[in-house]
Amino acid sequence: MPPPRKKKRKTNRDESSRTSQDATPKCIFCGRVENDTSKYGELLTNDQEKITTHHYCLILSSGVPQRGLDHQGFYGFLYPDVRKAASQAAETPCTICKKTGASIHCSVKTCEQLVHFPCGQENEFIFQFCKQFQSFCSKHRPVQKKPKTSQDNLSVCTICLEELTPAPSHEVIRSPCCKNTWLHRTCLQMQALNAGKYHLKCPVCQNLTRFQEELLRMGIYIPHRDASWELEANAYRELLQVHEQCDVDPCLCDSGRNYSETGSQWFLIRCHCCGSSGTHLACSALSTADCTWTCGDCSSILDKPNAEEELLNDALMTSTSSVHEHPAVTSGGVTSSCVRGFKMITTRRTRSTPSERANPKPTGGKKYH
């Protein structure tokens, strides 16, 4: 007789992996543990109620009423209602994977397709995240019209710039406003999650309404919130930073170039033209903080004999080069904002006295009263 086989001993690694899998919360509808926001939405968990669900699985499941307020339950879906809908679906097999728990029906009444959300997503279902939140199987899903004119065999996605076949399909979507613009479904979904409802636009023509309507029809989830870059804490704090240093050589302040005291001769002011240079009042012989000071770099530009003409020519070149972006450009090529800016600069220059122009201070800057 052959010797009896030895039973394989359970190692600590096997036990730890099994424990970690058991500890990971599973979606009460699809039974998966993946936490991929771009595919399944946010993984919603309540430890006290011991209930977990994917956001998309929840809002697309049949028979789950939204009876609460936004801060109650999962965005208004109360926990008892979610548990009741999951228990009803626990005995329903999925048409694709044959496992129980299927809770999403095809919206065509004659169709008997009944799936988990991930199973439908992997088999080219379309889920519309708007109005009645309808779901459509691969046979009944909405499709885009094929272009009448012949397209090249290859094109590129406008977002990721990767090659794709320019033909409407489940994975490739055609822009409704720019007929030769093609985009990957995954790229569009990531763009929608980042931009939100208020900033999601066509990447070519910047159309918002028509572009979003088509994406919703083709099953792209657009969150009803502001863009992610607008919600980030202190995202634009660098814009609030100002120059706070005396750049005059030599600096007369014993406490250092960064010292500033309001109401004294050591108060720091900035160049009124560029704002990127500063001086103490005493270092540039300024009497009060109401005086206007110009740094050495800006003074060298403004003291040129033809400074006004050069500034006007620069404004003319800038406005004519962007005439398509700024329709308010006049026939002469200069916008009203350019004229106002030019007048402001010339007006400030006339405030200097003839003696100051003839004998500029050797402090690297200029003051006006």
Coordinates of C-alpha atoms in Angstrom, one line a residue, residues 57-356:
C57 CA -24.6 49.2 -7.8
L58 CA -26.9 51.1 -5.4
I59 CA -28.4 53.8 -7.6
L60 CA -28.9 51.4 -10.6
S61 CA -30.5 48.5 -8.6
S62 CA -34.2 48.0 -9.1
G63 CA -36.6 48.6 -6.2
V64 CA -34.4 50.9 -4.0
P65 CA -36.3 54.0 -3.1
Q66 CA -34.5 57.2 -2.2
R67 CA -36.7 58.4 0.7
G68 CA -34.2 60.2 2.9
L69 CA -32.3 63.4 2.7
D70 CA -28.8 63.7 1.3
H71 CA -27.1 63.3 4.7
Q72 CA -29.2 60.3 5.6
G73 CA -28.1 56.7 4.8
F74 CA -26.1 56.5 1.6
Y75 CA -27.0 59.9 -0.1
G76 CA -30.6 59.5 0.8
F77 CA -30.9 55.7 0.4
L78 CA -31.9 54.5 3.8
Y79 CA -30.1 51.4 5.2
P80 CA -33.3 49.3 5.7
D81 CA -34.3 50.0 2.1
V82 CA -30.9 49.0 0.8
R83 CA -30.9 45.8 2.9
K84 CA -34.4 44.9 1.8
A85 CA -33.5 45.3 -1.9
A86 CA -30.4 43.3 -1.5
S87 CA -32.3 40.4 0.2
Q88 CA -34.8 40.4 -2.6
A89 CA -32.0 40.1 -5.2
A90 CA -30.2 37.4 -3.2
E91 CA -32.3 34.7 -4.8
T92 CA -32.0 36.1 -8.4
P93 CA -29.3 34.6 -10.6
C94 CA -27.2 36.8 -12.9
T95 CA -27.7 36.1 -16.6
I96 CA -23.9 36.3 -17.2
C97 CA -22.1 34.8 -14.2
K98 CA -25.0 32.7 -13.0
K99 CA -24.4 33.7 -9.4
T100 CA -27.2 35.1 -7.3
G101 CA -27.6 38.7 -6.3
A102 CA -28.4 40.2 -9.6
S103 CA -30.4 43.4 -9.1
I104 CA -30.3 45.3 -12.5
H105 CA -32.8 44.7 -15.2
C106 CA -32.6 45.7 -18.9
S107 CA -35.1 48.5 -19.3
V108 CA -36.6 47.0 -22.4
K109 CA -39.7 45.2 -21.1
T110 CA -39.4 42.2 -23.4
C111 CA -35.8 41.6 -22.5
E112 CA -35.1 39.2 -19.7
Q113 CA -31.4 40.2 -19.0
L114 CA -30.8 40.5 -15.3
V115 CA -27.2 41.2 -14.1
H116 CA -24.8 42.5 -11.5
F117 CA -23.5 45.9 -12.4
P118 CA -19.8 44.7 -12.9
C119 CA -21.0 41.8 -15.1
G120 CA -23.1 44.2 -17.2
Q121 CA -20.2 46.6 -17.5
E122 CA -17.9 43.9 -18.7
N123 CA -20.4 42.8 -21.3
E124 CA -21.1 46.2 -23.0
F125 CA -24.2 47.2 -21.1
I126 CA -25.1 50.9 -21.0
F127 CA -26.1 52.4 -17.7
Q128 CA -27.6 55.9 -17.8
F129 CA -27.0 58.0 -14.7
C130 CA -29.8 60.5 -15.3
K131 CA -33.6 60.8 -15.3
Q132 CA -34.9 57.3 -14.6
F133 CA -31.5 55.6 -14.4
Q134 CA -32.2 53.1 -17.1
S135 CA -30.0 50.1 -18.0
F136 CA -29.7 48.5 -21.4
C137 CA -28.1 45.2 -22.5
S138 CA -25.7 44.9 -25.4
K139 CA -28.6 44.2 -27.8
H140 CA -30.8 47.2 -26.8
R141 CA -28.2 49.8 -25.8
P142 CA -28.2 53.2 -27.4
V143 CA -25.7 53.6 -30.3
Q144 CA -24.3 56.5 -32.2
K145 CA -24.8 57.0 -35.9
K146 CA -22.0 56.1 -38.2
P147 CA -20.4 59.1 -40.1
K148 CA -21.7 59.5 -43.6
T149 CA -18.2 60.3 -44.9
S150 CA -15.5 57.8 -44.9
Q151 CA -13.0 58.0 -42.0
D152 CA -9.4 57.1 -41.9
N153 CA -8.5 53.6 -40.5
L154 CA -6.9 55.1 -37.5
S155 CA -7.4 58.3 -35.4
V156 CA -6.4 59.4 -31.9
C157 CA -8.3 60.0 -28.7
T158 CA -8.5 63.7 -28.0
I159 CA -7.8 63.2 -24.3
C160 CA -5.0 60.5 -24.1
L161 CA -3.8 60.9 -27.8
E162 CA -3.6 57.1 -28.2
E163 CA -4.6 55.6 -31.5
L164 CA -8.2 54.2 -31.9
T165 CA -10.5 53.1 -34.7
P166 CA -12.8 56.0 -35.6
A167 CA -16.1 54.1 -35.5
P168 CA -18.8 54.3 -32.9
S169 CA -18.7 51.4 -30.4
H170 CA -19.0 50.7 -26.8
E171 CA -15.5 51.7 -26.0
V172 CA -15.2 54.6 -28.5
I173 CA -17.6 57.6 -28.4
R174 CA -17.9 60.3 -31.0
S175 CA -18.3 63.9 -29.9
P176 CA -21.7 65.3 -30.8
C177 CA -20.5 68.8 -31.5
C178 CA -17.1 68.0 -33.2
K179 CA -17.7 65.3 -35.8
N180 CA -14.1 64.3 -36.2
T181 CA -13.4 64.1 -32.4
W182 CA -13.2 60.6 -31.0
L183 CA -12.7 59.6 -27.4
H184 CA -12.2 56.5 -25.3
R185 CA -15.0 55.7 -22.9
T186 CA -12.5 55.2 -20.0
C187 CA -10.8 58.6 -20.8
L188 CA -14.2 60.3 -20.8
Q189 CA -15.2 58.8 -17.5
M190 CA -12.0 59.9 -15.8
Q191 CA -12.4 63.4 -17.3
A192 CA -16.0 63.6 -16.1
L193 CA -15.1 62.5 -12.5
N194 CA -12.4 65.2 -12.4
A195 CA -14.2 68.0 -14.1
G196 CA -17.7 67.5 -12.6
K197 CA -21.0 68.9 -14.0
Y198 CA -19.9 72.5 -14.0
H199 CA -16.6 72.1 -15.9
L200 CA -17.0 69.1 -18.2
K201 CA -16.9 70.4 -21.8
C202 CA -15.9 69.2 -25.2
P203 CA -12.1 69.2 -25.3
V204 CA -12.1 70.8 -28.8
C205 CA -14.9 73.4 -29.0
Q206 CA -15.7 73.8 -25.2
N207 CA -19.4 73.0 -25.7
L208 CA -21.0 72.0 -22.4
T209 CA -24.8 71.3 -22.8
R210 CA -24.8 69.2 -26.0
F211 CA -21.6 67.4 -25.0
Q212 CA -22.9 66.4 -21.6
E213 CA -26.3 65.3 -22.9
E214 CA -24.7 62.9 -25.3
L215 CA -22.3 61.5 -22.6
L216 CA -25.2 60.8 -20.3
R217 CA -27.1 59.0 -23.0
M218 CA -24.0 56.9 -23.7
G219 CA -23.6 55.9 -20.1
I220 CA -21.0 58.3 -18.7
Y221 CA -21.4 59.2 -15.0
I222 CA -21.1 63.0 -14.5
P223 CA -21.0 63.9 -10.7
H224 CA -23.2 66.9 -9.8
R225 CA -20.4 68.8 -8.1
D226 CA -17.6 71.3 -8.8
A227 CA -14.3 70.2 -10.4
S228 CA -11.8 68.3 -8.2
W229 CA -9.2 71.1 -8.6
E230 CA -11.7 73.6 -7.2
L231 CA -12.4 71.4 -4.2
E232 CA -8.8 70.9 -3.2
A233 CA -7.9 72.8 0.0
N234 CA -5.5 75.7 -0.5
A235 CA -5.2 74.9 -4.2
Y236 CA -4.5 78.5 -5.2
R237 CA -2.7 79.7 -2.1
E238 CA 0.4 80.7 -4.1
L239 CA -1.7 83.3 -5.9
L240 CA -2.1 85.1 -2.5
Q241 CA 1.7 85.3 -2.0
V242 CA 3.2 88.8 -2.4
H243 CA 6.7 90.1 -2.6
E244 CA 7.8 91.0 1.0
Q245 CA 11.5 92.0 0.7
C246 CA 13.5 95.2 0.3
D247 CA 15.5 94.9 -2.9
V248 CA 17.3 98.2 -2.7
D249 CA 21.1 98.0 -2.5
P250 CA 22.1 98.9 0.1
C251 CA 19.2 98.2 2.5
L252 CA 19.3 100.6 5.5
C253 CA 17.2 98.6 7.8
D254 CA 19.1 97.0 10.7
S255 CA 16.5 94.3 11.2
G256 CA 17.0 92.9 7.7
R257 CA 15.4 93.1 4.2
N258 CA 12.3 91.1 5.2
Y259 CA 11.4 93.4 8.2
S260 CA 8.3 95.5 7.8
E261 CA 6.6 97.8 10.3
T262 CA 3.4 99.5 9.5
G263 CA 3.3 103.2 10.1
S264 CA 7.1 103.6 10.3
Q265 CA 9.9 104.3 7.8
W266 CA 10.6 100.6 7.6
F267 CA 7.2 99.8 6.0
L268 CA 7.7 97.7 2.8
I269 CA 6.0 98.8 -0.4
R270 CA 6.1 97.1 -3.8
C271 CA 6.8 98.4 -7.3
H272 CA 3.5 99.7 -8.7
C273 CA 4.4 98.4 -12.2
C274 CA 5.6 94.8 -11.7
G275 CA 5.0 94.1 -8.0
S276 CA 8.0 91.8 -7.9
S277 CA 10.4 94.2 -6.2
G278 CA 10.1 96.0 -2.9
T279 CA 11.7 98.7 -0.8
H280 CA 11.5 100.2 2.7
L281 CA 10.3 103.8 2.7
A282 CA 13.6 105.0 4.2
C283 CA 15.7 103.0 1.7
S284 CA 14.2 105.0 -1.2
A285 CA 13.7 108.3 0.7
L286 CA 9.9 108.0 0.6
S287 CA 7.9 110.1 3.0
T288 CA 4.7 108.0 3.3
A289 CA 3.3 104.8 2.2
D290 CA 1.0 106.6 -0.2
C291 CA 4.0 107.4 -2.5
T292 CA 4.3 105.4 -5.6
W293 CA 7.6 103.7 -6.2
T294 CA 9.0 102.1 -9.4
C295 CA 11.8 99.5 -9.3
G296 CA 15.0 100.0 -11.4
D297 CA 14.0 97.5 -14.1
C298 CA 10.7 99.1 -14.7
S299 CA 12.3 102.6 -14.6
S300 CA 14.8 101.6 -17.3
I301 CA 11.9 100.6 -19.6
L302 CA 9.7 103.7 -18.9
D303 CA 12.6 106.1 -19.3
K304 CA 13.2 105.2 -22.9
P305 CA 12.4 108.0 -25.4
N306 CA 9.9 105.9 -27.4
A307 CA 8.5 103.9 -24.5
E308 CA 4.9 104.9 -25.2
E309 CA 5.2 103.8 -28.8
E310 CA 6.7 100.5 -27.9
L311 CA 4.1 99.7 -25.4
L312 CA 1.3 100.6 -27.9
N313 CA 2.9 98.5 -30.6
D314 CA 3.2 95.5 -28.1
A315 CA -0.5 95.9 -27.3
L316 CA -1.3 96.1 -31.0
M317 CA 0.6 92.9 -31.7
T318 CA -1.0 91.1 -28.8
S319 CA -4.5 92.0 -29.7
T320 CA -4.2 91.3 -33.4
S321 CA -2.7 87.8 -32.8
S322 CA -5.7 86.9 -30.6
V323 CA -8.4 88.5 -32.7
H324 CA -10.3 85.2 -32.9
E325 CA -10.3 84.7 -29.2
H326 CA -11.3 88.3 -28.4
P327 CA -14.1 89.5 -30.7
A328 CA -14.2 92.9 -28.9
V329 CA -11.0 93.9 -30.9
T330 CA -11.8 97.1 -32.8
S331 CA -10.9 97.7 -36.5
G332 CA -7.7 99.4 -35.4
G333 CA -6.6 96.3 -33.7
V334 CA -6.4 97.6 -30.1
T335 CA -8.9 96.5 -27.5
S336 CA -10.3 99.0 -25.0
S337 CA -8.5 97.2 -22.2
C338 CA -5.2 97.7 -23.9
V339 CA -5.9 101.4 -24.4
R340 CA -6.9 101.8 -20.7
G341 CA -3.7 100.0 -19.6
F342 CA -1.6 102.3 -21.9
K343 CA -3.3 105.4 -20.5
M344 CA -2.7 104.2 -17.0
I345 CA 1.0 103.7 -17.6
T346 CA 1.4 107.1 -19.3
T347 CA -0.6 108.8 -16.6
R348 CA 1.6 107.4 -13.9
R349 CA 4.7 108.5 -15.7
T350 CA 3.6 112.1 -15.9
R351 CA 3.5 112.2 -12.1
S352 CA 7.3 112.4 -11.8
T353 CA 8.8 115.8 -11.5
P354 CA 11.5 117.1 -14.0
S355 CA 14.1 117.1 -11.3
E356 CA 13.5 113.5 -10.5

